[in-house]
Tab-separated table of N, CA and C in Angstrom:
chain	number	residue	atom	x	y	z
A	1	UNK	N	97.874	103.200	75.531
A	1	UNK	CA	98.634	103.943	76.523
A	1	UNK	C	99.098	102.979	77.615
A	2	UNK	N	100.372	103.060	77.956
A	2	UNK	CA	100.932	102.161	78.952
A	2	UNK	C	100.417	102.555	80.327
A	3	UNK	N	99.908	101.555	81.059
A	3	UNK	CA	99.398	101.799	82.408
A	3	UNK	C	99.828	100.687	83.346
A	4	UNK	N	100.096	101.061	84.584
A	4	UNK	CA	100.365	100.100	85.637
A	4	UNK	C	99.483	100.472	86.827
A	5	UNK	N	98.820	99.492	87.381
A	5	UNK	CA	97.909	99.741	88.493
A	5	UNK	C	98.210	98.755	89.611
A	6	UNK	N	98.587	99.299	90.766
A	6	UNK	CA	98.872	98.457	91.915
A	6	UNK	C	97.622	98.271	92.761
A	7	UNK	N	97.576	97.158	93.465
A	7	UNK	CA	96.501	96.902	94.416
A	7	UNK	C	97.002	95.910	95.455
A	8	UNK	N	96.200	95.736	96.501
A	8	UNK	CA	96.530	94.736	97.510
A	8	UNK	C	97.099	95.281	98.798
A	9	UNK	N	97.320	96.584	98.845
A	9	UNK	CA	97.839	97.159	100.073
A	9	UNK	C	96.822	97.086	101.197
A	10	UNK	N	97.278	97.380	102.402
A	10	UNK	CA	96.389	97.357	103.541
A	10	UNK	C	97.154	97.520	104.829
A	11	UNK	N	96.475	97.254	105.922
A	11	UNK	CA	97.074	97.359	107.247
A	11	UNK	C	97.173	95.982	107.878
A	12	UNK	N	98.353	95.651	108.360
A	12	UNK	CA	98.577	94.369	109.013
A	12	UNK	C	99.440	94.578	110.239
A	13	UNK	N	99.440	93.589	111.101
A	13	UNK	CA	100.339	93.620	112.252
A	13	UNK	C	101.691	93.035	111.864
A	14	UNK	N	102.688	93.398	112.612
A	14	UNK	CA	104.024	92.861	112.381
A	14	UNK	C	103.968	91.336	112.397
A	15	UNK	N	104.696	90.754	111.448
A	15	UNK	CA	104.675	89.311	111.299
A	15	UNK	C	103.652	88.820	110.294
A	16	UNK	N	102.769	89.711	109.875
A	16	UNK	CA	101.729	89.339	108.932
A	16	UNK	C	102.223	89.318	107.500
A	17	UNK	N	101.281	89.117	106.588
A	17	UNK	CA	101.623	88.986	105.167
A	17	UNK	C	100.621	89.741	104.299
A	18	UNK	N	101.081	90.193	103.176
A	18	UNK	CA	100.245	90.820	102.152
A	18	UNK	C	100.787	90.428	100.789
A	19	UNK	N	99.900	90.411	99.805
A	19	UNK	CA	100.324	90.214	98.432
A	19	UNK	C	99.855	91.395	97.597
A	20	UNK	N	100.799	92.073	97.003
A	20	UNK	CA	100.488	93.186	96.117
A	20	UNK	C	100.439	92.697	94.676
A	21	UNK	N	99.597	93.336	93.892
A	21	UNK	CA	99.493	93.035	92.468
A	21	UNK	C	99.766	94.296	91.670
A	22	UNK	N	100.334	94.102	90.500
A	22	UNK	CA	100.561	95.200	89.561
A	22	UNK	C	100.068	94.723	88.203
A	23	UNK	N	98.962	95.269	87.774
A	23	UNK	CA	98.406	94.918	86.471
A	23	UNK	C	98.880	95.937	85.458
A	24	UNK	N	99.421	95.453	84.342
A	24	UNK	CA	99.950	96.370	83.338
A	24	UNK	C	99.221	96.187	82.021
A	25	UNK	N	99.157	97.255	81.271
A	25	UNK	CA	98.494	97.235	79.979
A	25	UNK	C	99.137	98.271	79.082
A	26	UNK	N	98.894	98.126	77.794
A	26	UNK	CA	99.395	99.113	76.845
A	26	UNK	C	100.727	98.774	76.228
A	27	UNK	N	101.308	97.641	76.586
A	27	UNK	CA	102.537	97.192	75.945
A	27	UNK	C	102.564	95.680	75.984
A	28	UNK	N	103.263	95.095	75.039
A	28	UNK	CA	103.245	93.642	74.908
A	28	UNK	C	104.424	92.978	75.597
A	29	UNK	N	105.490	93.719	75.783
A	29	UNK	CA	106.631	93.106	76.454
A	29	UNK	C	107.455	94.189	77.125
A	30	UNK	N	108.176	93.780	78.139
A	30	UNK	CA	109.064	94.689	78.839
A	30	UNK	C	110.375	93.989	79.088
A	31	UNK	N	111.411	94.756	79.339
A	31	UNK	CA	112.693	94.154	79.686
A	31	UNK	C	112.665	93.691	81.138
A	32	UNK	N	112.179	94.544	81.993
A	32	UNK	CA	112.051	94.166	83.392
A	32	UNK	C	110.939	94.970	84.040
A	33	UNK	N	110.507	94.491	85.182
A	33	UNK	CA	109.563	95.231	86.008
A	33	UNK	C	110.091	95.213	87.435
A	34	UNK	N	109.626	96.156	88.214
A	34	UNK	CA	110.161	96.223	89.561
A	34	UNK	C	109.213	96.867	90.545
A	35	UNK	N	109.605	96.779	91.794
A	35	UNK	CA	108.871	97.388	92.893
A	35	UNK	C	109.784	98.340	93.656
A	36	UNK	N	109.217	99.422	94.075
A	36	UNK	CA	109.909	100.360	94.955
A	36	UNK	C	108.911	100.811	96.012
A	37	UNK	N	109.403	101.357	97.096
A	37	UNK	CA	108.514	101.836	98.144
A	37	UNK	C	109.026	103.161	98.692
A	38	UNK	N	108.091	103.883	99.290
A	38	UNK	CA	108.457	105.184	99.847
A	38	UNK	C	107.698	105.406	101.136
A	39	UNK	N	108.437	105.604	102.200
A	39	UNK	CA	107.843	105.934	103.489
A	39	UNK	C	107.749	107.453	103.609
A	40	UNK	N	106.829	107.943	104.413
A	40	UNK	CA	106.695	109.400	104.573
A	40	UNK	C	108.007	110.037	105.004
A	41	UNK	N	108.394	111.074	104.313
A	41	UNK	CA	109.605	111.802	104.664
A	41	UNK	C	110.893	111.148	104.214
A	42	UNK	N	110.777	110.044	103.493
A	42	UNK	CA	111.978	109.334	103.041
A	42	UNK	C	111.990	109.240	101.523
A	43	UNK	N	113.167	108.947	100.991
A	43	UNK	CA	113.292	108.789	99.550
A	43	UNK	C	112.722	107.445	99.117
A	44	UNK	N	112.346	107.400	97.851
A	44	UNK	CA	111.869	106.138	97.303
A	44	UNK	C	113.003	105.119	97.331
A	45	UNK	N	112.665	103.903	97.733
A	45	UNK	CA	113.651	102.845	97.951
A	45	UNK	C	113.346	101.673	97.029
A	46	UNK	N	114.366	101.181	96.363
A	46	UNK	CA	114.195	100.004	95.505
A	46	UNK	C	113.945	98.772	96.356
A	47	UNK	N	113.018	97.931	95.898
A	47	UNK	CA	112.667	96.703	96.616
A	47	UNK	C	113.070	95.467	95.818
A	48	UNK	N	112.677	95.428	94.552
A	48	UNK	CA	112.912	94.215	93.786
A	48	UNK	C	112.744	94.474	92.297
A	49	UNK	N	113.452	93.650	91.482
A	49	UNK	CA	113.282	93.636	90.035
A	49	UNK	C	113.035	92.216	89.570
A	50	UNK	N	112.373	92.103	88.445
A	50	UNK	CA	112.281	90.815	87.764
A	50	UNK	C	112.533	91.030	86.276
A	51	UNK	N	113.464	90.266	85.721
A	51	UNK	CA	113.702	90.301	84.278
A	51	UNK	C	112.611	89.466	83.628
A	52	UNK	N	111.762	90.092	82.869
A	52	UNK	CA	110.530	89.431	82.459
A	52	UNK	C	110.745	88.247	81.530
A	53	UNK	N	111.762	88.292	80.692
A	53	UNK	CA	111.963	87.175	79.775
A	53	UNK	C	112.509	85.947	80.497
A	54	UNK	N	113.400	86.141	81.448
A	54	UNK	CA	114.076	85.018	82.092
A	54	UNK	C	113.490	84.669	83.457
A	55	UNK	N	112.712	85.590	84.022
A	55	UNK	CA	112.182	85.349	85.354
A	55	UNK	C	113.201	85.532	86.454
A	56	UNK	N	114.362	86.066	86.121
A	56	UNK	CA	115.395	86.310	87.123
A	56	UNK	C	114.957	87.453	88.036
A	57	UNK	N	115.128	87.241	89.324
A	57	UNK	CA	114.674	88.254	90.284
A	57	UNK	C	115.835	88.740	91.145
A	58	UNK	N	115.723	89.963	91.586
A	58	UNK	CA	116.706	90.579	92.463
A	58	UNK	C	115.958	91.266	93.595
A	59	UNK	N	116.549	91.237	94.782
A	59	UNK	CA	115.909	91.813	95.959
A	59	UNK	C	116.873	92.713	96.720
A	60	UNK	N	116.313	93.739	97.323
A	60	UNK	CA	117.082	94.529	98.273
A	60	UNK	C	117.381	93.662	99.492
A	61	UNK	N	118.510	93.902	100.129
A	61	UNK	CA	118.880	93.110	101.306
A	61	UNK	C	117.823	93.189	102.398
A	62	UNK	N	117.162	94.321	102.484
A	62	UNK	CA	116.192	94.535	103.558
A	62	UNK	C	114.953	93.644	103.434
A	63	UNK	N	114.717	93.091	102.252
A	63	UNK	CA	113.519	92.262	102.058
A	63	UNK	C	113.855	90.836	101.647
A	64	UNK	N	115.119	90.575	101.389
A	64	UNK	CA	115.530	89.255	100.920
A	64	UNK	C	115.130	88.181	101.931
A	65	UNK	N	114.540	87.111	101.426
A	65	UNK	CA	114.096	86.028	102.288
A	65	UNK	C	112.687	86.201	102.825
A	66	UNK	N	112.129	87.397	102.681
A	66	UNK	CA	110.765	87.654	103.157
A	66	UNK	C	109.806	87.992	102.024
A	67	UNK	N	110.301	88.634	100.982
A	67	UNK	CA	109.474	89.045	99.849
A	67	UNK	C	109.778	88.160	98.650
A	68	UNK	N	108.745	87.920	97.850
A	68	UNK	CA	108.891	87.129	96.628
A	68	UNK	C	108.162	87.815	95.487
A	69	UNK	N	108.876	88.038	94.405
A	69	UNK	CA	108.285	88.613	93.194
A	69	UNK	C	107.978	87.497	92.205
A	70	UNK	N	106.845	87.609	91.557
A	70	UNK	CA	106.492	86.652	90.510
A	70	UNK	C	105.694	87.374	89.440
A	71	UNK	N	105.501	86.697	88.334
A	71	UNK	CA	104.737	87.286	87.236
A	71	UNK	C	103.835	86.237	86.624
A	72	UNK	N	102.706	86.684	86.150
A	72	UNK	CA	101.774	85.835	85.416
A	72	UNK	C	101.458	86.572	84.124
A	73	UNK	N	102.171	86.219	83.081
A	73	UNK	CA	102.018	86.948	81.828
A	73	UNK	C	100.638	86.750	81.203
A	74	UNK	N	99.989	85.630	81.522
A	74	UNK	CA	98.641	85.398	80.984
A	74	UNK	C	97.644	86.397	81.559
A	75	UNK	N	97.987	86.960	82.724
A	75	UNK	CA	97.110	87.947	83.369
A	75	UNK	C	97.708	89.344	83.351
A	76	UNK	N	98.835	89.496	82.671
A	76	UNK	CA	99.525	90.793	82.640
A	76	UNK	C	99.710	91.344	84.051
A	77	UNK	N	100.156	90.485	84.929
A	77	UNK	CA	100.238	90.868	86.328
A	77	UNK	C	101.567	90.453	86.940
A	78	UNK	N	102.107	91.343	87.749
A	78	UNK	CA	103.272	91.046	88.569
A	78	UNK	C	102.824	91.088	90.028
A	79	UNK	N	103.391	90.212	90.834
A	79	UNK	CA	102.999	90.124	92.235
A	79	UNK	C	104.193	90.377	93.146
A	80	UNK	N	103.890	90.841	94.331
A	80	UNK	CA	104.895	90.949	95.380
A	80	UNK	C	104.296	90.312	96.635
A	81	UNK	N	104.743	89.099	96.936
A	81	UNK	CA	104.306	88.417	98.143
A	81	UNK	C	105.213	88.867	99.279
A	82	UNK	N	104.603	89.422	100.322
A	82	UNK	CA	105.375	89.968	101.433
A	82	UNK	C	105.015	89.205	102.699
A	83	UNK	N	105.997	88.532	103.263
A	83	UNK	CA	105.809	87.765	104.499
A	83	UNK	C	106.642	88.373	105.624
A	84	UNK	N	106.324	87.969	106.836
A	84	UNK	CA	107.072	88.425	108.016
A	84	UNK	C	107.254	89.943	107.992
A	85	UNK	N	106.186	90.637	107.772
A	85	UNK	CA	106.253	92.089	107.620
A	85	UNK	C	106.686	92.773	108.910
A	86	UNK	N	107.425	93.855	108.742
A	86	UNK	CA	107.948	94.638	109.852
A	86	UNK	C	107.413	96.070	109.737
A	87	UNK	N	107.350	96.795	110.833
A	87	UNK	CA	106.892	98.196	110.748
A	87	UNK	C	107.692	99.019	109.749
A	88	UNK	N	108.968	98.732	109.599
A	88	UNK	CA	109.794	99.482	108.659
A	88	UNK	C	109.474	99.152	107.200
A	89	UNK	N	108.623	98.178	106.952
A	89	UNK	CA	108.161	97.893	105.587
A	89	UNK	C	107.011	98.814	105.182
A	90	UNK	N	106.518	99.583	106.099
A	90	UNK	CA	105.390	100.482	105.805
A	90	UNK	C	105.771	101.524	104.766
A	91	UNK	N	104.816	101.876	103.945
A	91	UNK	CA	105.037	102.899	102.934
A	91	UNK	C	104.109	102.697	101.759
A	92	UNK	N	104.289	103.530	100.767
A	92	UNK	CA	103.554	103.364	99.524
A	92	UNK	C	104.406	102.548	98.571
A	93	UNK	N	103.822	101.501	98.033
A	93	UNK	CA	104.535	100.600	97.153
A	93	UNK	C	104.136	100.890	95.698
A	94	UNK	N	105.146	101.042	94.870
A	94	UNK	CA	104.949	101.367	93.462
A	94	UNK	C	105.542	100.274	92.587
A	95	UNK	N	104.893	100.019	91.459
A	95	UNK	CA	105.509	99.156	90.461
A	95	UNK	C	105.910	100.007	89.260
A	96	UNK	N	106.897	99.516	88.553
A	96	UNK	CA	107.421	100.229	87.401
A	96	UNK	C	107.785	99.230	86.316
A	97	UNK	N	107.812	99.713	85.097
A	97	UNK	CA	108.193	98.879	83.960
A	97	UNK	C	109.302	99.554	83.174
A	98	UNK	N	110.260	98.749	82.747
A	98	UNK	CA	111.343	99.202	81.884
A	98	UNK	C	111.203	98.439	80.577
A	99	UNK	N	111.028	99.164	79.474
A	99	UNK	CA	110.755	98.488	78.209
A	99	UNK	C	112.029	97.995	77.539
A	100	UNK	N	113.133	98.722	77.697
A	100	UNK	CA	114.400	98.314	77.099
A	100	UNK	C	115.485	98.342	78.163
A	101	UNK	N	116.440	97.395	78.052
A	101	UNK	CA	117.483	97.316	79.042
A	101	UNK	C	118.414	98.517	79.006
A	102	UNK	N	119.222	98.689	80.059
A	102	UNK	CA	119.321	97.886	81.277
A	102	UNK	C	118.140	98.105	82.221
A	103	UNK	N	118.102	97.290	83.236
A	103	UNK	CA	116.989	97.319	84.183
A	103	UNK	C	117.268	98.366	85.245
A	104	UNK	N	116.833	99.568	84.987
A	104	UNK	CA	117.002	100.672	85.939
A	104	UNK	C	115.630	101.300	86.164
A	105	UNK	N	114.902	100.776	87.133
A	105	UNK	CA	113.503	101.204	87.259
A	105	UNK	C	113.397	102.666	87.656
A	106	UNK	N	114.398	103.195	88.360
A	106	UNK	CA	114.304	104.594	88.746
A	106	UNK	C	114.484	105.531	87.557
A	107	UNK	N	114.964	105.035	86.452
A	107	UNK	CA	115.050	105.822	85.232
A	107	UNK	C	113.806	105.674	84.368
A	108	UNK	N	112.874	104.825	84.817
A	108	UNK	CA	111.697	104.559	83.992
A	108	UNK	C	110.694	105.702	84.047
A	109	UNK	N	109.985	105.869	82.950
A	109	UNK	CA	108.892	106.841	82.898
A	109	UNK	C	107.555	106.202	83.247
A	110	UNK	N	107.574	104.891	83.486
A	110	UNK	CA	106.319	104.160	83.633
A	110	UNK	C	106.167	103.620	85.051
A	111	UNK	N	105.343	104.306	85.796
A	111	UNK	CA	105.095	103.955	87.184
A	111	UNK	C	103.601	103.912	87.450
A	112	UNK	N	103.197	103.055	88.391
A	112	UNK	CA	101.831	103.103	88.866
A	112	UNK	C	101.690	104.196	89.916
A	113	UNK	N	100.472	104.321	90.443
A	113	UNK	CA	100.203	105.372	91.432
A	113	UNK	C	100.467	104.913	92.854
A	114	UNK	N	100.676	103.632	93.035
A	114	UNK	CA	101.043	103.138	94.346
A	114	UNK	C	99.888	102.574	95.146
A	115	UNK	N	100.249	101.733	96.105
A	115	UNK	CA	99.285	101.173	97.044
A	115	UNK	C	99.922	101.225	98.435
A	116	UNK	N	99.132	101.586	99.418
A	116	UNK	CA	99.653	101.851	100.752
A	116	UNK	C	99.724	100.570	101.581
A	117	UNK	N	100.864	100.406	102.248
A	117	UNK	CA	101.060	99.286	103.169
A	117	UNK	C	101.408	99.866	104.541
A	118	UNK	N	100.669	99.445	105.547
A	118	UNK	CA	100.935	99.893	106.913
A	118	UNK	C	101.102	98.670	107.798
A	119	UNK	N	102.243	98.597	108.466
A	119	UNK	CA	102.534	97.483	109.353
A	119	UNK	C	102.666	98.035	110.775
A	120	UNK	N	101.814	97.576	111.651
A	120	UNK	CA	101.831	98.060	113.029
A	120	UNK	C	102.568	97.072	113.926
A	121	UNK	N	103.181	97.624	114.934
A	121	UNK	CA	103.966	96.770	115.857
A	121	UNK	C	103.110	96.237	116.985
């Protein structure tokens, strides 16, 4: 059974850093994986994608230059390194997997349960 489990969330002050992890199991390969976040009362927002075969990454403008996505296939893990965090980065962060292209994570059926990130000013 395909599973994704996020971890690494927490509470930090503005300007701080966190690294989120997404451990996946139940499948041997994916077309892409991605991160999205959702703040209370707001819609889920796309953060980043990574094309797993090529390592090509894409970022939302709001996080570009501050967040870095990476993958370690030997550990079945995707990471989201978040630096220079802002209060508006607060929310629940979810990872998702897309098994076949195109890379549209919001169309995916495979999501983790999320990990909470709180950034205080």
